[in-house]
Coordinates of C-alpha atoms in Angstrom, one line a residue:
X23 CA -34.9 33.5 -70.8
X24 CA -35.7 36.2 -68.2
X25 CA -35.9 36.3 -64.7
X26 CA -39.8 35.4 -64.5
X27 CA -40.0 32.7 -66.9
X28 CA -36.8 31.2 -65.0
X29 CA -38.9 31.3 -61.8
X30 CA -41.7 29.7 -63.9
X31 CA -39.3 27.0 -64.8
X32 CA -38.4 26.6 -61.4
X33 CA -41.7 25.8 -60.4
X34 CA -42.9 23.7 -62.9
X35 CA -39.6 21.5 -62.5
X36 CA -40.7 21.4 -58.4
X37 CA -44.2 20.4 -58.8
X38 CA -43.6 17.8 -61.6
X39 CA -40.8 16.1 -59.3
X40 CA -43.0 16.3 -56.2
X41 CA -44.2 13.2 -55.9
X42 CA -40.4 11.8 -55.8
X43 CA -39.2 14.1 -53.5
X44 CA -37.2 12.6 -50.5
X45 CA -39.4 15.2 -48.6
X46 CA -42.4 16.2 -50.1
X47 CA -44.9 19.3 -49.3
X48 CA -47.7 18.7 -47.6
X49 CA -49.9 19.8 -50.2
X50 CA -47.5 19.6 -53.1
X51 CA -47.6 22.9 -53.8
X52 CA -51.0 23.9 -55.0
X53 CA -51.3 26.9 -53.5
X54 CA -47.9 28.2 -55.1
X55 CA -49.5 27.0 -58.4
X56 CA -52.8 28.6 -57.7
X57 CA -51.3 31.9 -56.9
X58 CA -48.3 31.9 -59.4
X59 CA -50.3 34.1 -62.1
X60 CA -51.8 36.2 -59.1
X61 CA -48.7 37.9 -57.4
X62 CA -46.6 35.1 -56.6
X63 CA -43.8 35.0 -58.9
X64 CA -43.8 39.0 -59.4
X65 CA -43.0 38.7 -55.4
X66 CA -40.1 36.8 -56.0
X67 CA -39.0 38.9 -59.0
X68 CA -39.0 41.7 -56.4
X69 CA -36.7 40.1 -54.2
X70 CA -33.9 39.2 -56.3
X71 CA -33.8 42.6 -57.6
X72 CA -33.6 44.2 -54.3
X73 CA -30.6 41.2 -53.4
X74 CA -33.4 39.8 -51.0
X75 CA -32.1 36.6 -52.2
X76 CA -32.3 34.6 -49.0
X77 CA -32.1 32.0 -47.4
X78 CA -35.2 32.8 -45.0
X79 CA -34.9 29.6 -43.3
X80 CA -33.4 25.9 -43.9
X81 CA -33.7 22.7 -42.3
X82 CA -30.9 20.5 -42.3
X83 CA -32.6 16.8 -42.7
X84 CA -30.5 13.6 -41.9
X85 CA -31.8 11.6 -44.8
X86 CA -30.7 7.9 -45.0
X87 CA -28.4 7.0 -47.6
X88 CA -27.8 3.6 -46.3
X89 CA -29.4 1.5 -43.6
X90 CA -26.8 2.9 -40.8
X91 CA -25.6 6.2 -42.8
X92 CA -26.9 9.4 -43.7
X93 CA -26.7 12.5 -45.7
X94 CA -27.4 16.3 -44.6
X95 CA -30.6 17.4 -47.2
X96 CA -31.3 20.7 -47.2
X97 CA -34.8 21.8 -46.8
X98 CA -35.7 25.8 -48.4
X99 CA -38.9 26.9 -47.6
X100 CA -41.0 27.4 -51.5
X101 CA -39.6 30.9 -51.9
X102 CA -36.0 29.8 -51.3
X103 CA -35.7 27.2 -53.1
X104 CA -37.6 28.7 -56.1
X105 CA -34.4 31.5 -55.9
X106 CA -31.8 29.5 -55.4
X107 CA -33.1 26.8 -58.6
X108 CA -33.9 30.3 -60.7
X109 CA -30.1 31.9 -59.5
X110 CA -28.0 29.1 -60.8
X111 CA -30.2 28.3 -63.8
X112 CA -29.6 32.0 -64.9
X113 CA -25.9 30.8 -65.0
X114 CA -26.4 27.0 -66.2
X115 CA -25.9 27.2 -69.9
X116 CA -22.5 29.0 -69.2
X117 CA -21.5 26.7 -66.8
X118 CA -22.1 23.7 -69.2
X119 CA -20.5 25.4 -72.6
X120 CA -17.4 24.6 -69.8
X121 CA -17.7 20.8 -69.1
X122 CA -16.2 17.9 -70.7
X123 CA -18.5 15.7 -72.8
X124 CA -17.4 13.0 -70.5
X125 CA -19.5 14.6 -67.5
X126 CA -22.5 12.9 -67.3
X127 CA -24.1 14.4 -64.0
X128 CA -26.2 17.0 -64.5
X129 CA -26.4 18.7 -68.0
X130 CA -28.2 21.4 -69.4
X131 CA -30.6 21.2 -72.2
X132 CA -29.9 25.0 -73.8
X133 CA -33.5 24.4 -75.9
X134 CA -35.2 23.3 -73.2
X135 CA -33.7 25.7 -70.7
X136 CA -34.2 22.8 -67.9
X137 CA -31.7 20.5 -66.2
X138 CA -31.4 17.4 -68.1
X139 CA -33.6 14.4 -66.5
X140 CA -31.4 12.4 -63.1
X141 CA -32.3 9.2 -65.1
X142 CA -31.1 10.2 -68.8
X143 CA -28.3 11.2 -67.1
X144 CA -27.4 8.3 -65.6
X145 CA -28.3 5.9 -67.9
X146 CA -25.8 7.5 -70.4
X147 CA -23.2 7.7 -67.9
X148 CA -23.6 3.6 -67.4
X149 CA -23.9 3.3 -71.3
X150 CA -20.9 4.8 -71.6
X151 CA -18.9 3.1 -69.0
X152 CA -20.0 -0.2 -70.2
X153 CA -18.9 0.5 -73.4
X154 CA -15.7 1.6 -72.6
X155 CA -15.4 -1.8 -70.8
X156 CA -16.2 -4.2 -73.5
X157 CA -14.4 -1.9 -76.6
X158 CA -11.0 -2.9 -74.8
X159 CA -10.5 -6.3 -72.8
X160 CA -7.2 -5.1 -71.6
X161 CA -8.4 -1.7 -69.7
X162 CA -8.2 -1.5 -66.2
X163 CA -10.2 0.8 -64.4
X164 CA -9.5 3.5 -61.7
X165 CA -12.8 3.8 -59.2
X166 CA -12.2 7.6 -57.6
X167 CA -14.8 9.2 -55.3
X168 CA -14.3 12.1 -53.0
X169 CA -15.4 12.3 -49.4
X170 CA -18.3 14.3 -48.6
X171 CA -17.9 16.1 -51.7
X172 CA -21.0 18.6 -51.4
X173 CA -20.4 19.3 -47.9
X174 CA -16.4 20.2 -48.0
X175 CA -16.8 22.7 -51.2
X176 CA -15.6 26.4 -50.3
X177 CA -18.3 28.5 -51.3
X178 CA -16.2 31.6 -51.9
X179 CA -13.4 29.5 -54.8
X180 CA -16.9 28.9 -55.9
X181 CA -17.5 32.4 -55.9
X182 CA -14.1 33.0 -58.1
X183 CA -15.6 29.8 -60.8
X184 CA -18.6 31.7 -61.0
X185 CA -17.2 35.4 -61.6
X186 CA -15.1 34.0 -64.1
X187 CA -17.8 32.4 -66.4
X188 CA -18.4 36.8 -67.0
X189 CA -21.6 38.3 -67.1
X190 CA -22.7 41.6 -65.5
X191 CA -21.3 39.3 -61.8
X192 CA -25.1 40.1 -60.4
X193 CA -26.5 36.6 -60.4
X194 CA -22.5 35.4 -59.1
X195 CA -23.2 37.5 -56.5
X196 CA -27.0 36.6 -55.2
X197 CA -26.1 33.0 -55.7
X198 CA -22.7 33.1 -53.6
X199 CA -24.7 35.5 -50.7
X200 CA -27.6 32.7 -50.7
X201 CA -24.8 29.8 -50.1
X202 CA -22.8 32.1 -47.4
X203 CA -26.2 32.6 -45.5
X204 CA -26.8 29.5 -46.2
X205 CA -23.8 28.4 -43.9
X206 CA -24.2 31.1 -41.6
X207 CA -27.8 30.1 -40.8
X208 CA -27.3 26.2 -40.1
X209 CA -25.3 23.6 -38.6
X210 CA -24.4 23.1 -42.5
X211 CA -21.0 24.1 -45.2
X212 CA -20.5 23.6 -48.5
X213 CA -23.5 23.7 -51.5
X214 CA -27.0 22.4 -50.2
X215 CA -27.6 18.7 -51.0
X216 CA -31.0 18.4 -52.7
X217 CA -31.4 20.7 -55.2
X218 CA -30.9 20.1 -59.1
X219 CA -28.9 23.7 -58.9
X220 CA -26.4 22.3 -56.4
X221 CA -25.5 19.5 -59.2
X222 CA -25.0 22.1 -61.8
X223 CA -22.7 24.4 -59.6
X224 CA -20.8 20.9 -58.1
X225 CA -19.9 20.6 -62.1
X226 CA -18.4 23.9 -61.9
X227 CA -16.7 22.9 -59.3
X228 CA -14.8 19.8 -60.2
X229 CA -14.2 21.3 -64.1
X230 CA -10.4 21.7 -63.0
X231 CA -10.4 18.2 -62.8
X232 CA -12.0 16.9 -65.9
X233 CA -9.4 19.3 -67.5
X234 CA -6.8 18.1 -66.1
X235 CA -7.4 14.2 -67.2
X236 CA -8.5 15.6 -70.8
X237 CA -5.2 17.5 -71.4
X238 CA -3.0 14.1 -69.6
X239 CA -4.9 12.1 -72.8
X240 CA -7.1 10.1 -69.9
X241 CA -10.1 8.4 -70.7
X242 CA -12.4 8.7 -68.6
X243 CA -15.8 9.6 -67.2
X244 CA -17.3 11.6 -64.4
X245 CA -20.9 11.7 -62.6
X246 CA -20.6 14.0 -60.0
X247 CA -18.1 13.2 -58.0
X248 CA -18.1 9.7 -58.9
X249 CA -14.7 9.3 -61.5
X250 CA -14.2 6.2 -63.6
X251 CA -10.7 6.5 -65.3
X252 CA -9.6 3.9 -68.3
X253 CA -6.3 2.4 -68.7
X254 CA -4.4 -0.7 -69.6
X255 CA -1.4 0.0 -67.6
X256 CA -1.8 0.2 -63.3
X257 CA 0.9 2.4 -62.9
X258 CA -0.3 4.6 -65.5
X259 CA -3.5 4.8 -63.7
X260 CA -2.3 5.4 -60.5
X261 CA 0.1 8.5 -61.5
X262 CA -3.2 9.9 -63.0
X263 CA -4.9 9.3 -59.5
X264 CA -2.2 11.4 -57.8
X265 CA -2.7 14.1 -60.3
X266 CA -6.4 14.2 -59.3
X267 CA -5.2 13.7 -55.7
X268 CA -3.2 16.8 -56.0
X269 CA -5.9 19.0 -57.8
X270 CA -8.6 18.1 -55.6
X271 CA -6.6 19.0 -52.5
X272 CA -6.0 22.8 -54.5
X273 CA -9.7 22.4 -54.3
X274 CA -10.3 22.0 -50.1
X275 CA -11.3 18.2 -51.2
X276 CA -10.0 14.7 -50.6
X277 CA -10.5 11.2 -52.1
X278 CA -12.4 8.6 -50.6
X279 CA -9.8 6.4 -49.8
X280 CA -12.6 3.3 -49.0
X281 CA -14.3 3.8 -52.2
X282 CA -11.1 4.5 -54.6
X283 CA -9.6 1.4 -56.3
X284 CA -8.1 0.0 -59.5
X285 CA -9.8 -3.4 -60.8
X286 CA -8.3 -5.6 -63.3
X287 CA -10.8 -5.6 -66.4
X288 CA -12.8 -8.6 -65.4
X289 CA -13.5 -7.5 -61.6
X290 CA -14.5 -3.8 -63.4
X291 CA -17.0 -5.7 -65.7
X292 CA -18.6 -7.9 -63.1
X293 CA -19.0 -4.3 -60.9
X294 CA -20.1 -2.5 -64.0
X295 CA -22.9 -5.1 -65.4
X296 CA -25.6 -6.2 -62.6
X297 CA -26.2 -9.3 -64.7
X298 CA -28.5 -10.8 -62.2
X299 CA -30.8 -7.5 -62.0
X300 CA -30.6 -6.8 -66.1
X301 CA -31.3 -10.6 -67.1
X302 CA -34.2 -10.8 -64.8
X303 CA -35.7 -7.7 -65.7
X304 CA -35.1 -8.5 -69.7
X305 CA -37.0 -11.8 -68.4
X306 CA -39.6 -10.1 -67.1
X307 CA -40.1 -7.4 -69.4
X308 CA -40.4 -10.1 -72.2
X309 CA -42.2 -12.5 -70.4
X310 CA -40.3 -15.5 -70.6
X311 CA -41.0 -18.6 -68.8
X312 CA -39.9 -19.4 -65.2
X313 CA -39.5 -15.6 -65.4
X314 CA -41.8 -15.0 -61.9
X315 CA -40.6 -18.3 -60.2
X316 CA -36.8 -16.3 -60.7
X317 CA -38.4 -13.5 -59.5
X318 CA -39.4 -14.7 -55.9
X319 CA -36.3 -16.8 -55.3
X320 CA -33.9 -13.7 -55.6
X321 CA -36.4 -11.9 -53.3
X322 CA -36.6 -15.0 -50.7
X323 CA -32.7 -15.1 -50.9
X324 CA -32.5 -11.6 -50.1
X325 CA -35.2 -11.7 -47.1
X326 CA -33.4 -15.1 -45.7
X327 CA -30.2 -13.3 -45.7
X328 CA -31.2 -10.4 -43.9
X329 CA -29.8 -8.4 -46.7
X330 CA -30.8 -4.5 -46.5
X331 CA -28.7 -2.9 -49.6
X332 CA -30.4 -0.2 -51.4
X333 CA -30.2 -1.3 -55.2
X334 CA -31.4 -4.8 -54.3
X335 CA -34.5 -3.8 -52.7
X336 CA -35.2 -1.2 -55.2
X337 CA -34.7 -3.5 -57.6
X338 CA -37.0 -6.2 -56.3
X339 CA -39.7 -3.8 -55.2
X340 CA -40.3 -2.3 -58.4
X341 CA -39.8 -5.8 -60.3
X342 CA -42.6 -7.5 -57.8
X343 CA -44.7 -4.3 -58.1
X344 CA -44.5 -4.7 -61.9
X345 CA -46.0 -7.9 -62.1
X346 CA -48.5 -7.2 -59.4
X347 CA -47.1 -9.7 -56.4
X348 CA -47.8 -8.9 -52.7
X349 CA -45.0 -11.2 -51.7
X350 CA -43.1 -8.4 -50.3
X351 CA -45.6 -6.9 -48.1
X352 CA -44.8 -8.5 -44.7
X353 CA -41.0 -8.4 -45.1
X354 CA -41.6 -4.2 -46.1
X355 CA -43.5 -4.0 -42.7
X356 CA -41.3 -6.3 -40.5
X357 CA -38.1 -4.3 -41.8
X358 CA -39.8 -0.7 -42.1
X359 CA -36.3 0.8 -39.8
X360 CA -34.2 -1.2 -42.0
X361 CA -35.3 0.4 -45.1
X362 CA -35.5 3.9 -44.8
X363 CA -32.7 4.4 -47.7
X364 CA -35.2 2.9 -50.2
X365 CA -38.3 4.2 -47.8
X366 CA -39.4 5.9 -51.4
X367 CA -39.9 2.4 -53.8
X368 CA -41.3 0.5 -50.4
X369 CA -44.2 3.0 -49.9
X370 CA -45.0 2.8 -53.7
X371 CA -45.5 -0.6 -53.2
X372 CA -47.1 -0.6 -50.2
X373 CA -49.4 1.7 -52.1
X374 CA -50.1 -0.5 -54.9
X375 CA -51.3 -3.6 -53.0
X376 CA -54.6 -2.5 -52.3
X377 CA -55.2 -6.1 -51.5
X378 CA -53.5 -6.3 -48.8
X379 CA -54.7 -2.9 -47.3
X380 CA -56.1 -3.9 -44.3
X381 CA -52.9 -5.8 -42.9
X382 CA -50.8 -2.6 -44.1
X383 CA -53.0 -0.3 -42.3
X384 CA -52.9 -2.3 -38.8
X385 CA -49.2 -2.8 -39.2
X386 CA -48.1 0.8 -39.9
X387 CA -50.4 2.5 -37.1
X388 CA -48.9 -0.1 -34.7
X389 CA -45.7 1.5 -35.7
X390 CA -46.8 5.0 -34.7
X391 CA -47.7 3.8 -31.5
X392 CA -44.2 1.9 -30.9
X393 CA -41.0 3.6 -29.5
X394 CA -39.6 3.4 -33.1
X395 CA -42.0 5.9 -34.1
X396 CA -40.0 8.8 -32.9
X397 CA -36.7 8.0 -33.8
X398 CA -38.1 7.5 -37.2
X399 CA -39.4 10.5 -38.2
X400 CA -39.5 10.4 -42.1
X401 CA -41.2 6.8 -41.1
X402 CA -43.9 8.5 -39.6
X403 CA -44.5 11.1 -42.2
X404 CA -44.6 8.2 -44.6
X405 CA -46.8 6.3 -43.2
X406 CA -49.2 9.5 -42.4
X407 CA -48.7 10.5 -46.0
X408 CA -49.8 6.9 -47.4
X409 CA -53.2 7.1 -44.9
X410 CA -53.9 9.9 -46.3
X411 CA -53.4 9.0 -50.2
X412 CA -55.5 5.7 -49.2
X413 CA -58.3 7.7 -47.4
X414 CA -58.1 5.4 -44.3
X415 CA -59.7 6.8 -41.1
X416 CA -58.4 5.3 -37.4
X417 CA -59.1 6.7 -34.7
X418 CA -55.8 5.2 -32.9
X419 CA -54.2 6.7 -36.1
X420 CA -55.2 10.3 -35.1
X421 CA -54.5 9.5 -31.6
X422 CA -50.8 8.9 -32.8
X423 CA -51.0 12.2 -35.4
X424 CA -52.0 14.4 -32.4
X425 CA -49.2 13.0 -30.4
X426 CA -46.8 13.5 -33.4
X427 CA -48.0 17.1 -34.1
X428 CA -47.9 18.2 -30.0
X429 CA -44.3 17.2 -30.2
X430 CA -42.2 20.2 -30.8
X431 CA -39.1 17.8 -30.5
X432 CA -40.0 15.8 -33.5
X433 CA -39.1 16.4 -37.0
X434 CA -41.4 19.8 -38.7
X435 CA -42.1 17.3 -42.1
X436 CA -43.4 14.2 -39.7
X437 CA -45.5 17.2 -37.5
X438 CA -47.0 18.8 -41.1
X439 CA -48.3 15.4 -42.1
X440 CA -49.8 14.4 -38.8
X441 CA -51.7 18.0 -38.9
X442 CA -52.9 17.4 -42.2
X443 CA -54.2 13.9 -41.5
X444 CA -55.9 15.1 -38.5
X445 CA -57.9 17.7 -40.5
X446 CA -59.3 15.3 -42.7
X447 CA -61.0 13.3 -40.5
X448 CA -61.9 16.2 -37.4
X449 CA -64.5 16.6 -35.4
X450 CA -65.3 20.0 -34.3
X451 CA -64.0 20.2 -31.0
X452 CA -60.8 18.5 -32.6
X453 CA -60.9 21.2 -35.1
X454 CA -61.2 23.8 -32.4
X455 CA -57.8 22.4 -30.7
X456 CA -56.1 22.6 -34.2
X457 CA -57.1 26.1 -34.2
X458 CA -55.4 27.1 -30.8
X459 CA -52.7 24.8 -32.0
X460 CA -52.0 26.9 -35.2
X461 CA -52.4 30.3 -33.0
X462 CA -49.3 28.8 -30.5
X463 CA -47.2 27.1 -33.7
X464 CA -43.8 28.6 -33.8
X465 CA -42.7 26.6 -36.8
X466 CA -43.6 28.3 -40.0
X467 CA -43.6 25.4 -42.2
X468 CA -46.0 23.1 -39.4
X469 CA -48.2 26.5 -39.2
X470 CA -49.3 26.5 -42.9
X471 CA -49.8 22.7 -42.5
X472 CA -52.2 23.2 -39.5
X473 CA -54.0 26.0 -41.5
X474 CA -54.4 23.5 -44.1
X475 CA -55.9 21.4 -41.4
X476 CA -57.9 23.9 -40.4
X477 CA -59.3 24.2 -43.9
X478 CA -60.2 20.5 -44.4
X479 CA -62.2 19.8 -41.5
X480 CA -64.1 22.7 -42.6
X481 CA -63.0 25.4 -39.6
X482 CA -62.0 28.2 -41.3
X483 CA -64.5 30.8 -42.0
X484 CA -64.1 33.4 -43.8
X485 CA -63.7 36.3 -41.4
X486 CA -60.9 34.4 -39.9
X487 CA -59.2 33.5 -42.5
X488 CA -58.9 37.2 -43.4
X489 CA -58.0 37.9 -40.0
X490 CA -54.7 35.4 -40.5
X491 CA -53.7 36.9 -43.6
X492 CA -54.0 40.1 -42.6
X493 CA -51.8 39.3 -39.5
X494 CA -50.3 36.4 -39.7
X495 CA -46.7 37.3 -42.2
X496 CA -46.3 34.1 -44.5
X497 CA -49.6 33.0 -44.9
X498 CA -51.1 35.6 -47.5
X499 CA -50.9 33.0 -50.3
X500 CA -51.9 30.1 -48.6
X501 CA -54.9 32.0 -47.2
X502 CA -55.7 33.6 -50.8
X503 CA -55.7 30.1 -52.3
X504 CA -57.5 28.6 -49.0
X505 CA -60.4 31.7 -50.5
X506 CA -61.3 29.9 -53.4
X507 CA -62.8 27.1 -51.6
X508 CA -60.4 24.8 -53.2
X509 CA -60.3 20.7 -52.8
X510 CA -57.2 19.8 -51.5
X511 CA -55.8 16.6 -53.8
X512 CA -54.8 13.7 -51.6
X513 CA -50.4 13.2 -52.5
X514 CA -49.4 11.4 -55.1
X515 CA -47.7 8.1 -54.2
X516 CA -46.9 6.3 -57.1
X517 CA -48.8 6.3 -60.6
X518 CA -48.7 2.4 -60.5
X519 CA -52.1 -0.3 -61.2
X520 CA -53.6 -2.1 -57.7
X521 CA -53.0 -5.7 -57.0

């Protein structure tokens, strides 16, 4: 595959996984897929073969991972990322002819010429470890996980990996200056979290490992840097933990050493089978009796205990969303700073109970308006985000989006939200203050979302709009697609019924 149908793929793989993103674009990218054919891409194509590889600019996001920890994601502007995904998939089929078949994370479909699908992945992964389980009642199980894996890998042994795999060492090279810029540019080390491409050089990374439990005779199996290892003997087990020990510290890595532990084989199979979540979805799904009534007294038990753990509430969302019950709604809005680990599956459900619109409007203004709001940012682009999907204008809404956007000290994704919701619903003199606004933005990415702004509330004539992309360096595509008098699709939430 060359270099322009990798970018292609790159793209396509963006846009289809917008809607999921943990930070989506403002306009999910239609002005990148309106222009691809039209310049775009062939830009792009330029760059990587003048080296002009990038990183422009990144934003280092604290995304929640749990309700009190979080995670440094990586935000690329479009053309970044679009490298960085086409770089490393250049590279991906060599890089998977390397790994063990019992690496789960990440794999490359050679016919497809496309990462593998996150949830295939993992569902094989768990297939596989629960079979490993229940083929052998006397295997004990090693639980290995390595502390801040992503963050602590040294992007030039990485280098070494990749100029090993052969190859003319060109696309080794663009994808190593990207990650050294990369590190030089932010408050950030290792591989960018995020990005499909980081998984697929992470494999790369850890490959010393997987071979060095394959030629010990280990069983075992790997997703990311999570590393199940299967043994009937402890001792056994825990020599082949210091061997990983030993080549993950070769590596600049360490082991978790508060998520690393050996369970006896019934304390492995009660951690490995979520019998509670898999019997009352297979109730559900099948539509036995009492099936519901279960349902709602997991959930109560969960709200009553003040519970806030990420795979439970997942879980129960999308179970009560599936069978269309609002039950949830209050506890979602009383708990919205609890949740923002799972902020993703509440907003989808949120989303779906149109029924209870009204009540979810009120509520989640109120929240812009609190002193939560700003130490909740991805809260607030949320919320704008779901106003704008449900077409809801509120005037103490906009109040709160101006507010948000004025900021400079708030987050750029919460600000490029709150300027697209004011330009659906402005009046002209508001659309006037969005246009000094854009003239004194500094931040590229909240600039093309005030344009964008602009644009919908029907301010941006034609002879200015030339002006911009004649002056204005970034906006050229944006302003080429904004030509076409396009309509501007409200995001995509969730594909799911109303209730």
């Amino acid at each position: 595959m060359d270099l322009p149908s990798r970018l292609t793929k790159a793209k396509e793989l963006l846009i289809a996984g917008e809607h999921q993103s943990e930070v989506p674009d403002v306009i999910g990218y239609q002005d990148v897929q309106h222009q691809w054919e039209r310049g775009y891409r062939e830009t792009l194509v330029r760059a990587v073969e003048n080296g002009a590889c990038g990183p422009e600019s990144t934003s280092i996001i604290d995304f929640p991972k749990t309700d009190l920890t979080v995670r440094p994601l990586a935000r690329f502007s479009t053309r970044d990322r679009l490298i960085y995904d086409a770089l490393v998939f250049t590279i991906a089929d060599q890089i998977d002819c390397q790994l063990h078949p019992a690496v789960s994370s990440y794999r490359w479909n050679r016919f497809k010429g496309e990462p593998i699908g996150w949830w295939a992945n993992w569902s094989s992964y768990r297939a596989k470890s629960l079979r490993a389980i229940r083929s052998d009642t006397s295997l004990k199980v090693a639980y290995l996980d390595i502390a801040a894996f992503y963050e602590h890998i040294d992007v030039a042994m990485l280098g070494d990996d990749l100029e090993a795999l052969g190859g003319d060492g060109t696309t080794a090279g663009h994808i190593i200056d990207f990650l050294t810029r990369f590190q030089t540019i932010n408050h950030a080390w290792g591989l960018p979290q995020g990005p499909d491409a980081s998984g697929i050089l992470a494999n790369l990374y850890l490959a010393p490992v997987d071979s060095y439990l394959a030629q010990n005779s280990a069983r075992f199996l790997r997703y990311s840097d999570d590393i199940k290892v299967f043994h009937p003997d402890w001792s056994e087990l825990r020599d082949l933990f210091l061997g990983v020990n030993s080549q993950l510290r070769s590596r600049r890595l360490a082991i978790s050493s508060s998520k690393t532990v050996i369970l006896d084989p019934q304390d492995a199979r009660e951690r490995e089978t979520d019998i509670r979540h898999d019997s009352l979805a297979g109730a559900i799904k099948s539509g036995r009796p009492r099936a519901r009534e279960d349902l709602a007294a997991y959930f109560e038990k969960i709200a009553k205990e003040g519970k806030f753990n990420g795979n439970q509430v997942r879980f129960v969302l999308g179970q009560l969303r599936m069978i269309r019950d609002d039950r949830a709604v209050g506890w979602c809005l009383d708990n919205l700073t609890r949740l923002p680990h799972a902020i993703t599956h509440v907003f989808k459900y949120l989303n779906a109970a149109k029924g209870r619109a009204p009540e979810i409007e009120t509520t989640l203004v109120r929240f812009l308006h609190s002193s939560n709001s700003a130490t909740h940012p991805l809260i607030e682009q949320r919320i704008l985000r779901y106003l704008i999907a449900m077409g809801i204008k509120d005037e103490r809404a906009k109040e709160a989006a101006w507010n948000i956007l004025g900021d400079r000290n708030r987050a750029e994704y919460a600000r490029e939200f709150a300027a697209r919701y004011i330009g659906e619903h402005a009046s002209i003199a508001e659309a006037q203050m969005l246009r000094h606004r854009f003239e004194g933005e500094t931040n590229a990415a909240v600039r093309r979302a005030v344009l964008v702004a602009l644009y919908t509330a029907g301010y941006l004539t034609i002879r200015y709009r030339k002006e911009i992309r004649a002056s204005v360096p970034g906006m050229e595509w944006l302003c080429s697609f904004l030509g076409t008098n396009p309509r501007i699709s409200p995001p995509r939430i969730g594909p799911y019924a109303y209730f």
